[in-house]
Tab-separated table of C-alpha atoms and ligand atoms in Angstrom:
chain	number	residue	atom	x	y	z
A	1	UNK	CA	25.819	26.238	18.280
A	2	UNK	CA	22.492	24.673	19.111
A	3	UNK	CA	19.104	26.349	18.850
A	4	UNK	CA	18.791	26.262	22.613
A	5	UNK	CA	22.331	27.278	23.669
A	6	UNK	CA	21.118	30.249	25.746
A	7	UNK	CA	20.010	28.010	28.595
A	8	UNK	CA	23.148	25.830	28.570
A	9	UNK	CA	26.576	26.382	30.066
A	10	UNK	CA	28.323	24.026	27.688
A	11	UNK	CA	27.592	22.463	24.327
A	12	UNK	CA	26.262	18.978	23.711
A	13	UNK	CA	28.570	15.987	23.942
A	14	UNK	CA	29.609	14.149	20.802
A	15	UNK	CA	27.840	11.078	22.126
A	16	UNK	CA	24.551	12.935	22.513
A	17	UNK	CA	24.794	14.371	19.026
A	18	UNK	CA	25.678	11.013	17.500
A	19	UNK	CA	22.762	9.349	19.243
A	20	UNK	CA	20.065	11.951	18.711
A	21	UNK	CA	20.837	13.250	15.226
A	22	UNK	CA	18.094	12.648	12.653
A	23	UNK	CA	19.478	14.604	9.700
A	24	UNK	CA	20.730	11.530	7.804
A	25	UNK	CA	17.146	10.404	7.317
A	26	UNK	CA	14.937	13.465	7.788
A	27	UNK	CA	16.720	15.385	5.001
A	28	UNK	CA	13.984	13.896	2.912
A	29	UNK	CA	11.569	16.369	4.512
A	30	UNK	CA	13.487	19.397	3.182
A	31	UNK	CA	10.894	20.535	0.634
A	32	UNK	CA	8.053	20.048	3.086
A	33	UNK	CA	9.918	21.932	5.809
A	34	UNK	CA	10.506	24.791	3.374
A	35	UNK	CA	6.823	24.840	2.465
A	36	UNK	CA	5.899	24.929	6.152
A	37	UNK	CA	8.361	27.755	6.776
A	38	UNK	CA	6.991	29.828	3.907
A	39	UNK	CA	3.462	29.476	5.250
A	40	UNK	CA	4.675	30.326	8.738
A	41	UNK	CA	6.459	33.458	7.507
A	42	UNK	CA	3.327	34.604	5.676
A	43	UNK	CA	1.343	33.911	8.812
A	44	UNK	CA	3.731	36.039	10.874
A	45	UNK	CA	3.295	38.843	8.356
A	46	UNK	CA	-0.463	38.574	8.569
A	47	UNK	CA	-0.276	38.831	12.328
A	48	UNK	CA	1.835	41.988	11.996
A	49	UNK	CA	4.799	40.235	13.602
A	50	UNK	CA	7.010	40.640	10.525
A	51	UNK	CA	7.287	43.720	8.326
A	52	UNK	CA	6.911	43.363	4.565
A	53	UNK	CA	10.632	43.880	3.962
A	54	UNK	CA	11.428	41.160	6.506
A	55	UNK	CA	8.991	38.791	4.841
A	56	UNK	CA	10.687	39.460	1.500
A	57	UNK	CA	14.120	38.735	2.951
A	58	UNK	CA	12.979	35.506	4.606
A	59	UNK	CA	11.065	34.191	1.594
A	60	UNK	CA	14.051	34.956	-0.643
A	61	UNK	CA	16.324	33.127	1.774
A	62	UNK	CA	13.970	30.130	1.804
A	63	UNK	CA	13.940	30.103	-2.002
A	64	UNK	CA	17.705	30.237	-2.045
A	65	UNK	CA	17.924	27.291	0.352
A	66	UNK	CA	15.630	25.374	-1.957
A	67	UNK	CA	17.853	26.162	-4.946
A	68	UNK	CA	20.947	25.131	-3.021
A	69	UNK	CA	19.279	21.852	-2.118
A	70	UNK	CA	18.201	21.207	-5.692
A	71	UNK	CA	21.699	21.844	-7.049
A	72	UNK	CA	23.389	19.931	-4.220
A	73	UNK	CA	25.162	23.141	-3.219
A	74	UNK	CA	23.652	23.030	0.263
A	75	UNK	CA	26.358	22.176	2.791
A	76	UNK	CA	25.265	20.516	5.974
A	77	UNK	CA	27.281	21.415	9.084
A	78	UNK	CA	28.316	19.089	11.899
A	79	UNK	CA	25.951	20.879	14.296
A	80	UNK	CA	22.886	20.355	12.062
A	81	UNK	CA	20.810	18.096	14.228
A	82	UNK	CA	17.952	17.635	11.836
A	83	UNK	CA	16.674	19.110	8.580
A	84	UNK	CA	14.707	21.793	10.424
A	85	UNK	CA	17.795	23.008	12.274
A	86	UNK	CA	19.885	22.906	9.109
A	87	UNK	CA	17.406	24.999	7.157
A	88	UNK	CA	16.984	27.567	9.916
A	89	UNK	CA	20.771	27.828	10.258
A	90	UNK	CA	21.195	28.456	6.549
A	91	UNK	CA	18.268	30.894	6.355
A	92	UNK	CA	19.918	32.889	9.124
A	93	UNK	CA	23.264	32.862	7.313
A	94	UNK	CA	21.582	34.179	4.165
A	95	UNK	CA	19.059	36.558	5.727
A	96	UNK	CA	21.322	37.930	8.448
A	97	UNK	CA	19.617	39.368	11.506
A	98	UNK	CA	16.087	38.830	10.139
A	99	UNK	CA	16.787	35.093	10.083
A	100	UNK	CA	16.519	35.126	13.843
A	101	UNK	CA	12.787	35.834	13.465
A	102	UNK	CA	11.784	32.873	11.323
A	103	UNK	CA	11.104	30.584	14.280
A	104	UNK	CA	8.878	33.136	16.076
A	105	UNK	CA	5.845	31.444	17.591
A	106	UNK	CA	6.902	28.081	16.231
A	107	UNK	CA	8.473	24.999	17.744
A	108	UNK	CA	10.120	22.116	16.000
A	109	UNK	CA	7.276	20.120	17.469
A	110	UNK	CA	4.612	21.686	15.286
A	111	UNK	CA	7.151	22.235	12.504
A	112	UNK	CA	8.134	18.575	12.209
A	113	UNK	CA	4.551	17.355	12.443
A	114	UNK	CA	3.555	19.764	9.674
A	115	UNK	CA	6.368	18.733	7.354
A	116	UNK	CA	5.785	15.036	7.968
A	117	UNK	CA	2.066	15.330	7.220
A	118	UNK	CA	2.758	17.154	3.968
A	119	UNK	CA	5.274	14.483	3.029
A	120	UNK	CA	2.997	11.586	3.928
A	121	UNK	CA	0.068	13.026	2.030
A	122	UNK	CA	2.092	13.355	-1.167
A	123	UNK	CA	3.796	9.980	-0.889
A	124	UNK	CA	0.602	8.057	-0.136
A	125	UNK	CA	-1.032	9.658	-3.152
A	126	UNK	CA	1.856	8.411	-5.276
A	127	UNK	CA	1.319	4.913	-3.873
A	128	UNK	CA	-2.392	5.076	-4.731
A	129	UNK	CA	-1.490	5.984	-8.315
A	130	UNK	CA	0.766	2.931	-8.511
A	131	UNK	CA	-1.893	0.647	-7.063
A	132	UNK	CA	-4.342	1.903	-9.689
A	133	UNK	CA	-1.821	1.052	-12.410
A	134	UNK	CA	-1.491	-2.460	-11.045
A	135	UNK	CA	-5.264	-2.776	-10.967
A	136	UNK	CA	-5.456	-1.709	-14.607
A	137	UNK	CA	-2.967	-4.412	-15.477
A	138	UNK	CA	-5.053	-7.007	-13.649
A	139	UNK	CA	-8.113	-5.780	-15.514
A	140	UNK	CA	-6.351	-5.948	-18.888
A	141	UNK	CA	-5.137	-9.474	-18.211
A	142	UNK	CA	-8.596	-10.486	-16.996
A	143	UNK	CA	-10.238	-9.190	-20.163
A	144	UNK	CA	-7.603	-10.845	-22.361
A	145	UNK	CA	-8.072	-14.171	-20.536
A	146	UNK	CA	-11.614	-14.417	-21.973
A	147	UNK	CA	-13.105	-17.763	-20.939
A	148	UNK	CA	-9.882	-19.493	-19.846
A	149	UNK	CA	-10.397	-21.297	-16.575
A	150	UNK	CA	-8.266	-23.002	-13.968
A	151	UNK	CA	-8.894	-24.901	-10.771
A	152	UNK	CA	-10.066	-22.771	-7.880
A	153	UNK	CA	-8.506	-24.006	-4.656
A	154	UNK	CA	-9.429	-24.266	-1.030
A	155	UNK	CA	-6.770	-25.610	1.328
A	156	UNK	CA	-4.638	-25.585	-1.841
A	157	UNK	CA	-6.682	-28.612	-2.951
A	158	UNK	CA	-8.576	-28.385	-6.208
A	159	UNK	CA	-12.119	-27.337	-5.389
A	160	UNK	CA	-14.111	-25.912	-8.311
A	161	UNK	CA	-12.966	-24.418	-11.584
A	162	UNK	CA	-13.045	-20.635	-11.897
A	163	UNK	CA	-12.356	-18.268	-14.755
A	164	UNK	CA	-8.814	-16.926	-14.787
A	165	UNK	CA	-10.371	-13.460	-15.100
A	166	UNK	CA	-12.259	-14.100	-11.860
A	167	UNK	CA	-9.094	-15.127	-10.078
A	168	UNK	CA	-7.155	-12.081	-11.296
A	169	UNK	CA	-9.949	-9.710	-10.334
A	170	UNK	CA	-10.068	-11.195	-6.840
A	171	UNK	CA	-6.650	-9.605	-6.336
A	172	UNK	CA	-7.932	-6.462	-8.041
A	173	UNK	CA	-10.752	-6.049	-5.512
A	174	UNK	CA	-8.367	-6.552	-2.592
A	175	UNK	CA	-6.275	-3.729	-4.034
A	176	UNK	CA	-9.355	-1.534	-4.354
A	177	UNK	CA	-9.759	-1.781	-0.589
A	178	UNK	CA	-6.133	-0.668	-0.249
A	179	UNK	CA	-6.906	2.344	-2.431
A	180	UNK	CA	-9.936	3.157	-0.317
A	181	UNK	CA	-7.958	2.838	2.913
A	182	UNK	CA	-5.091	4.968	1.640
A	183	UNK	CA	-7.466	7.695	0.452
A	184	UNK	CA	-9.226	7.687	3.815
A	185	UNK	CA	-5.914	7.837	5.647
A	186	UNK	CA	-4.987	10.832	3.500
A	187	UNK	CA	-8.309	12.468	4.374
A	188	UNK	CA	-7.769	11.995	8.083
A	189	UNK	CA	-4.181	13.209	8.065
A	190	UNK	CA	-5.062	16.328	6.096
A	191	UNK	CA	-4.982	18.511	9.220
A	192	UNK	CA	-2.394	21.193	9.861
A	193	UNK	CA	-0.572	21.153	13.217
A	194	UNK	CA	1.174	24.463	12.477
A	195	UNK	CA	0.488	27.043	15.175
A	196	UNK	CA	0.370	24.516	18.006
A	197	UNK	CA	3.859	25.672	18.992
A	198	UNK	CA	5.719	23.476	21.432
A	199	UNK	CA	2.473	22.197	22.914
A	200	UNK	CA	0.136	25.013	23.948
A	201	UNK	CA	-0.220	27.534	21.140
A	202	UNK	CA	1.109	31.079	21.375
A	203	UNK	CA	0.661	34.513	22.890
A	204	UNK	CA	1.403	36.024	19.476
A	205	UNK	CA	-1.400	36.674	16.966
A	206	UNK	CA	-0.898	33.526	14.883
A	207	UNK	CA	-3.684	32.225	12.659
A	208	UNK	CA	-3.519	28.454	12.275
A	209	UNK	CA	-6.497	28.504	9.888
A	210	UNK	CA	-4.581	30.801	7.587
A	211	UNK	CA	-1.422	28.668	7.546
A	212	UNK	CA	-3.472	25.481	7.163
A	213	UNK	CA	-5.081	26.982	4.088
A	214	UNK	CA	-1.734	28.224	2.742
A	215	UNK	CA	-0.391	24.678	2.963
A	216	UNK	CA	-3.413	23.116	1.284
A	217	UNK	CA	-4.627	21.305	4.395
A	218	UNK	CA	-8.383	20.962	4.697
A	219	UNK	CA	-8.395	21.895	8.381
A	220	UNK	CA	-6.277	23.036	11.302
A	221	UNK	CA	-5.771	21.169	14.575
A	222	UNK	CA	-8.422	21.447	17.273
A	223	UNK	CA	-6.109	20.835	20.221
A	224	UNK	CA	-2.474	21.904	20.379
A	225	UNK	CA	-1.408	19.006	22.625
A	226	UNK	CA	-2.922	16.534	20.196
A	227	UNK	CA	-1.456	18.374	17.220
A	228	UNK	CA	2.158	17.893	18.263
A	229	UNK	CA	1.840	14.386	19.673
A	230	UNK	CA	-0.514	12.730	17.201
A	231	UNK	CA	1.195	10.183	14.988
A	232	UNK	CA	-1.952	8.200	14.175
A	233	UNK	CA	-1.372	9.092	10.557
A	234	UNK	CA	1.988	7.351	10.597
A	235	UNK	CA	0.552	4.225	12.193
A	236	UNK	CA	-2.356	4.237	9.746
A	237	UNK	CA	-0.084	4.738	6.763
A	238	UNK	CA	2.099	1.873	7.991
A	239	UNK	CA	-0.930	-0.353	8.421
A	240	UNK	CA	-2.221	0.510	4.954
A	241	UNK	CA	1.187	-0.229	3.466
A	242	UNK	CA	1.569	-3.437	5.477
A	243	UNK	CA	-1.789	-4.749	4.304
A	244	UNK	CA	-1.046	-3.691	0.758
A	245	UNK	CA	2.239	-5.551	1.160
A	246	UNK	CA	0.332	-8.602	2.362
A	247	UNK	CA	-1.843	-8.429	-0.760
A	248	UNK	CA	1.255	-8.221	-2.939
A	249	UNK	CA	2.717	-11.169	-1.053
A	250	UNK	CA	-0.340	-13.270	-1.873
A	251	UNK	CA	-0.019	-12.456	-5.559
A	252	UNK	CA	3.687	-13.219	-5.252
A	253	UNK	CA	3.078	-16.589	-3.639
A	254	UNK	CA	0.689	-17.615	-6.413
A	255	UNK	CA	3.126	-16.568	-9.070
A	256	UNK	CA	5.831	-18.616	-7.377
A	257	UNK	CA	3.550	-21.648	-7.314
A	258	UNK	CA	2.101	-21.168	-10.781
A	259	UNK	CA	5.537	-20.814	-12.366
A	260	UNK	CA	6.757	-24.178	-11.011
A	261	UNK	CA	7.024	-27.176	-13.324
A	262	UNK	CA	4.534	-28.839	-10.993
A	263	UNK	CA	1.811	-26.267	-11.687
A	264	UNK	CA	3.049	-24.908	-15.008
A	265	UNK	CA	0.219	-22.349	-15.128
A	266	UNK	CA	2.452	-19.519	-16.286
A	267	UNK	CA	5.791	-18.580	-17.729
A	268	UNK	CA	7.537	-15.485	-16.459
A	269	UNK	CA	8.945	-13.096	-18.976
A	270	UNK	CA	12.749	-13.184	-19.014
A	271	UNK	CA	12.840	-9.535	-17.961
A	272	UNK	CA	10.954	-10.414	-14.763
A	273	UNK	CA	12.850	-13.565	-13.813
A	274	UNK	CA	16.384	-14.276	-12.654
A	275	UNK	CA	18.916	-17.032	-13.319
A	276	UNK	CA	21.109	-19.090	-11.061
A	277	UNK	CA	24.828	-18.446	-10.650
A	278	UNK	CA	25.474	-22.186	-10.678
A	279	UNK	CA	22.578	-24.034	-12.274
A	280	UNK	CA	22.371	-23.084	-15.948
A	281	UNK	CA	18.819	-24.315	-16.428
A	282	UNK	CA	17.203	-22.250	-13.669
A	283	UNK	CA	14.678	-19.467	-14.127
A	284	UNK	CA	13.652	-18.067	-10.783
A	285	UNK	CA	10.649	-15.951	-9.753
A	286	UNK	CA	12.592	-13.457	-7.596
A	287	UNK	CA	10.152	-10.571	-8.115
A	288	UNK	CA	7.313	-12.719	-6.830
A	289	UNK	CA	9.414	-13.977	-3.936
A	290	UNK	CA	10.480	-10.497	-2.837
A	291	UNK	CA	6.900	-9.267	-3.191
A	292	UNK	CA	6.141	-12.039	-0.705
A	293	UNK	CA	9.224	-11.424	1.439
A	294	UNK	CA	8.954	-7.654	1.833
A	295	UNK	CA	5.735	-7.968	3.810
A	296	UNK	CA	7.786	-9.110	6.821
A	297	UNK	CA	9.519	-5.788	7.308
A	298	UNK	CA	6.335	-3.841	6.535
A	299	UNK	CA	4.516	-5.623	9.336
A	300	UNK	CA	7.586	-5.041	11.511
A	301	UNK	CA	7.460	-1.297	10.885
A	302	UNK	CA	3.814	-1.134	11.944
A	303	UNK	CA	4.486	-3.132	15.092
A	304	UNK	CA	7.500	-0.988	15.900
A	305	UNK	CA	5.599	2.268	15.457
A	306	UNK	CA	2.651	1.194	17.603
A	307	UNK	CA	5.082	0.065	20.291
A	308	UNK	CA	6.858	3.434	20.217
A	309	UNK	CA	3.549	5.284	20.573
A	310	UNK	CA	2.151	3.073	23.294
A	311	UNK	CA	2.321	4.694	26.702
A	312	UNK	CA	3.807	8.008	25.522
A	313	UNK	CA	2.585	10.828	27.751
A	314	UNK	CA	1.346	14.017	26.128
A	315	UNK	CA	2.660	15.904	24.331
A	316	UNK	CA	5.869	15.793	22.255
A	317	UNK	CA	8.538	13.316	23.319
A	318	UNK	CA	11.731	12.687	21.443
A	319	UNK	CA	10.596	9.084	20.963
A	320	UNK	CA	8.428	10.518	18.213
A	321	UNK	CA	11.510	11.066	16.073
A	322	UNK	CA	11.340	7.292	15.567
A	323	UNK	CA	8.281	7.822	13.376
A	324	UNK	CA	10.195	8.619	10.220
A	325	UNK	CA	12.472	5.767	9.270
A	326	UNK	CA	9.757	3.103	9.307
A	327	UNK	CA	7.537	5.130	7.001
A	328	UNK	CA	10.404	6.122	4.725
A	329	UNK	CA	11.428	2.497	4.425
A	330	UNK	CA	7.882	1.206	3.965
A	331	UNK	CA	7.368	3.647	1.082
A	332	UNK	CA	10.748	2.763	-0.367
A	333	UNK	CA	9.832	-0.913	-0.392
A	334	UNK	CA	6.232	-0.733	-1.515
A	335	UNK	CA	6.650	1.689	-4.426
A	336	UNK	CA	9.151	-0.449	-6.381
A	337	UNK	CA	7.317	-3.622	-5.363
A	338	UNK	CA	4.155	-2.276	-6.998
A	339	UNK	CA	6.037	-1.390	-10.174
A	340	UNK	CA	7.800	-4.766	-10.353
A	341	UNK	CA	4.676	-6.811	-9.645
A	342	UNK	CA	2.817	-4.782	-12.286
A	343	UNK	CA	5.531	-5.549	-14.837
A	344	UNK	CA	5.646	-9.208	-13.899
A	345	UNK	CA	1.865	-9.512	-14.280
A	346	UNK	CA	1.766	-7.565	-17.525
A	347	UNK	CA	4.401	-9.738	-19.202
A	348	UNK	CA	3.731	-13.227	-17.860
A	349	UNK	CA	2.331	-15.811	-20.271
A	350	UNK	CA	-0.540	-17.858	-18.917
A	351	UNK	CA	-0.679	-21.485	-20.043
A	352	UNK	CA	-4.374	-22.017	-20.697
A	353	UNK	CA	-3.867	-25.645	-21.702
A	354	UNK	CA	-2.185	-26.537	-18.413
A	355	UNK	CA	-4.699	-24.566	-16.374
A	356	UNK	CA	-7.719	-26.124	-18.016
A	357	UNK	CA	-6.243	-29.621	-17.957
A	358	UNK	CA	-5.762	-29.242	-14.199
A	359	UNK	CA	-9.368	-28.078	-13.845
A	360	UNK	CA	-10.918	-30.715	-16.102
A	361	UNK	CA	-11.004	-33.576	-13.644
A	362	UNK	CA	-14.268	-35.437	-13.378
A	363	UNK	CA	-14.547	-34.685	-9.685
A	364	UNK	CA	-14.438	-30.940	-10.323
A	365	UNK	CA	-18.137	-31.344	-11.180
A	366	UNK	CA	-18.962	-33.104	-7.911
A	367	UNK	CA	-21.041	-30.286	-6.502
A	368	UNK	CA	-22.836	-29.929	-9.852
A	369	UNK	CA	-23.906	-33.564	-9.599
A	370	UNK	CA	-25.179	-32.935	-6.096
A	371	UNK	CA	-27.031	-29.774	-7.166
A	372	UNK	CA	-28.515	-31.671	-10.134
A	373	UNK	CA	-29.970	-34.131	-7.594
A	374	UNK	CA	-31.206	-31.220	-5.456
A	375	UNK	CA	-33.069	-29.837	-8.465
A	376	UNK	CA	-34.809	-33.207	-8.718
A	377	UNK	CA	-35.890	-33.189	-5.100
A	378	UNK	CA	-33.062	-34.843	-3.166
A	379	UNK	CA	-32.165	-32.987	0.058
A	380	UNK	CA	-28.686	-31.524	-0.309
A	381	UNK	CA	-27.118	-33.497	2.554
A	382	UNK	CA	-28.293	-36.775	0.954
A	383	UNK	CA	-27.128	-35.656	-2.485
A	384	UNK	CA	-23.725	-34.763	-1.004
A	385	UNK	CA	-23.455	-38.243	0.507
A	386	UNK	CA	-24.416	-39.944	-2.776
A	387	UNK	CA	-21.828	-38.070	-4.827
A	388	UNK	CA	-19.160	-38.373	-2.109
A	389	UNK	CA	-19.735	-42.140	-2.123
A	390	UNK	CA	-19.318	-42.283	-5.904
A	391	UNK	CA	-16.060	-40.288	-5.739
A	392	UNK	CA	-14.711	-42.622	-3.059
A	393	UNK	CA	-15.773	-45.670	-5.049
A	394	UNK	CA	-14.145	-44.274	-8.173
A	395	UNK	CA	-10.842	-43.680	-6.377
A	396	UNK	CA	-10.795	-47.005	-4.551
A	397	UNK	CA	-11.792	-49.180	-7.500
A	398	UNK	CA	-10.084	-47.091	-10.197
A	399	UNK	CA	-13.314	-46.753	-12.137
A	400	UNK	CA	-14.044	-43.476	-13.981
A	401	UNK	CA	-16.605	-41.368	-12.121
A	402	UNK	CA	-18.624	-41.091	-15.332
A	403	UNK	CA	-19.230	-44.841	-15.387
A	404	UNK	CA	-20.504	-44.796	-11.826
A	405	UNK	CA	-22.701	-41.770	-12.504
A	406	UNK	CA	-24.213	-43.433	-15.537
A	407	UNK	CA	-24.923	-46.597	-13.566
A	408	UNK	CA	-26.431	-44.798	-10.578
A	409	UNK	CA	-30.262	-44.975	-10.436
A	410	UNK	CA	-30.703	-41.376	-9.231
A	411	UNK	CA	-28.270	-39.941	-11.801
A	412	UNK	CA	-27.816	-41.962	-14.999
A	413	UNK	CA	-26.846	-40.933	-18.536
A	414	UNK	CA	-28.845	-37.732	-18.273
A	415	UNK	CA	-26.364	-36.394	-15.688
A	416	UNK	CA	-23.269	-37.198	-17.755
A	417	UNK	CA	-22.983	-33.837	-19.553
A	418	UNK	CA	-22.194	-32.325	-16.147
A	419	UNK	CA	-18.826	-34.095	-16.296
A	420	UNK	CA	-17.866	-32.541	-19.632
A	421	UNK	CA	-14.751	-30.331	-19.491
A	422	UNK	CA	-15.580	-26.722	-18.690
A	423	UNK	CA	-19.167	-27.418	-17.696
A	424	UNK	CA	-18.572	-26.771	-14.013
A	425	UNK	CA	-17.315	-23.242	-14.650
A	426	UNK	CA	-20.129	-22.362	-17.084
A	427	UNK	CA	-22.656	-23.353	-14.475
A	428	UNK	CA	-21.448	-20.714	-12.002
A	429	UNK	CA	-24.090	-18.171	-12.868
A	430	UNK	CA	-24.892	-16.336	-9.632
A	431	UNK	CA	-23.884	-12.679	-9.124
A	432	UNK	CA	-20.235	-12.355	-8.173
A	433	UNK	CA	-19.648	-15.993	-9.139
A	434	UNK	CA	-16.834	-17.547	-11.146
A	435	UNK	CA	-18.583	-18.261	-14.468
A	436	UNK	CA	-18.556	-16.252	-17.713
A	437	UNK	CA	-21.835	-14.347	-17.241
A	438	UNK	CA	-21.209	-12.982	-13.746
A	439	UNK	CA	-17.552	-12.354	-14.577
A	440	UNK	CA	-18.543	-10.230	-17.582
A	441	UNK	CA	-20.697	-8.151	-15.267
A	442	UNK	CA	-17.894	-8.037	-12.717
A	443	UNK	CA	-15.389	-6.766	-15.281
A	444	UNK	CA	-17.738	-3.896	-16.016
A	445	UNK	CA	-18.204	-3.073	-12.344
A	446	UNK	CA	-14.460	-3.286	-11.695
A	447	UNK	CA	-13.756	-0.928	-14.571
A	448	UNK	CA	-16.307	1.542	-13.208
A	449	UNK	CA	-14.894	1.198	-9.702
A	450	UNK	CA	-11.410	1.998	-11.014
A	451	UNK	CA	-12.682	5.107	-12.772
A	452	UNK	CA	-14.356	6.284	-9.558
A	453	UNK	CA	-11.147	5.748	-7.585
A	454	UNK	CA	-9.172	7.649	-10.186
A	455	UNK	CA	-11.585	10.552	-9.812
A	456	UNK	CA	-11.276	10.349	-6.025
A	457	UNK	CA	-7.502	10.550	-6.257
A	458	UNK	CA	-7.690	13.520	-8.603
A	459	UNK	CA	-10.291	15.272	-6.434
A	460	UNK	CA	-8.290	14.827	-3.235
A	461	UNK	CA	-5.335	16.540	-4.852
B	1	LIG	N1	14.123	15.786	14.747
B	1	LIG	C1	13.109	15.933	15.721
B	1	LIG	C2	11.944	14.963	15.385
B	1	LIG	O1	11.923	14.451	14.337
B	1	LIG	C3	12.635	17.311	15.776
B	1	LIG	C4	11.890	17.695	17.008
B	1	LIG	C5	12.777	17.978	18.150
B	1	LIG	N2	12.013	18.630	19.154
B	1	LIG	C6	12.429	18.729	20.396
B	1	LIG	N3	11.625	19.309	21.212
B	1	LIG	N4	13.556	18.221	20.789
B	1	LIG	O2	11.085	14.705	16.187
C-alpha cells in the first residue's frame, strides 16, 4: 500500500515502481531521516498535537527502527519506495495506531530536504577533516625538504628554480581555499526546511524554529516554497568537491610526471604504487592517475545537477530526487582519494639530487643576470635583450653561458657568481617568493592558517 492510496482506485504499476524507486540509494539517509522524525514528533508534542503517551510510543518506535537498522534486522518491503516511506511503514507496524500520526503536518518534501541537509553537513565536515590531514602532510614534507630546490616550470618548460617546500605549499594553499569553500557551503546549508510541509506550511501549530533548533540547524527556512525546492546546497557541495577533485588531479599529474624515469624527481613507496600483469619491471603511479582521473566524474556530477535544476518550476518536483546519487558518488570518490593521495605524499621519496641537477642549468639564472644589469642602471627591456642574446649565442655556438657572460662588457667576471648552482633560488627574497627566507615565513603562516581552519571546523560542529 502506498502512502497516498486513499485517492487512487488501483495501485501503482510495477513499471512505475521500478522507475521511481529511490530506496536502493537513499537508504543512506536513514539516520538523518530518523533524526528529522524525532524532532518532528517533539514539535508535534509542543504544539499539543500529540499527547505525551503518543510521543513516547513514537520515539520508542523510532529508536527501535534505528536498532533494527544497526543490526541489519530491518526488512525492507517491496512497496518501500524510499527510505522515508520504509521508516514510516515500520514505525506504524511497531507503534500501531499512533504510527498513523507521525506524518502529521509533514510532507516528504520537507522531510527529504531536512534529511539530506543533515547528511550533507556531516559528510562535508568529514571531507574538510580529510583535507586538513592532507594539508598537514604537505606541511610536514615541506618542512622536511629544507632547502632542496627543483626547477619551477611555466608551459612545462624550466623557468626558475623554486624550493620544493614552496612547490608543495602551493598545493597546500589551493586546498586551504577548498576548506574555506566547504566551510562556507556548510554555513549556508545549515538551514532547516522542516515545517515547510509540501510547499506552503501548515494550519497546525508547528514551530519550525523549535525543530530547527532540535536538529542543530542555525536557522529555519524563511519561505516554504524555497525550503522544499532549494538544492543550491547540493550544487555547491558538488562544485566544492569538483574543484577539490581538480586540485587533487593536479597533484596527481605532477606525481605521474615526477615519478617517470625522464623526470626522476621522486620514487613512490611500494605500498602506493602498482605493478604490471605482464611487464615485470613496471612500477605504476595508479593512485596519482586515479586522483587525476576521478575529476572527470566529479565535474560530470556538477554539470548533471545544475542541468536537473535548470528550469524547474517551484516548488518540489520529482526531478529533485536526482540530487542524491551525484552527491553520494562524489563523496564516495573524494574521501578515499584524499586518503590515498595523503598516503602517497607521506611515503614518497624525493630525489633531491635529480631535482637540483635539473634546476642547476646556467640559463636558470637568466633573469638574475638581467636584474643585475637593472641594478646597474640598464632598463629592464634592454637587459632582457642582452641576456636573451647571450642565451641564444650559447645554444647556437655551443659555448657555455658563463664564458659569454664573462666576456660581455656590461656583465663580466663580477656577474659570474649569479650562475653558481642554487644562487637563483636564494635570490628569491620577496614576500611569498620561492627562496628560503620567504618560504620560512610562509611555512609559519601556513601552519597558523591550518590551526585557524581546524578551529573553524571544530566551532562549526
Ligand atoms: N524519494 C523522494 C525524493 O528523494 C521523496 C519525495 C517524494 N515526494 C513526492 N512528493 N513525491 O525526492
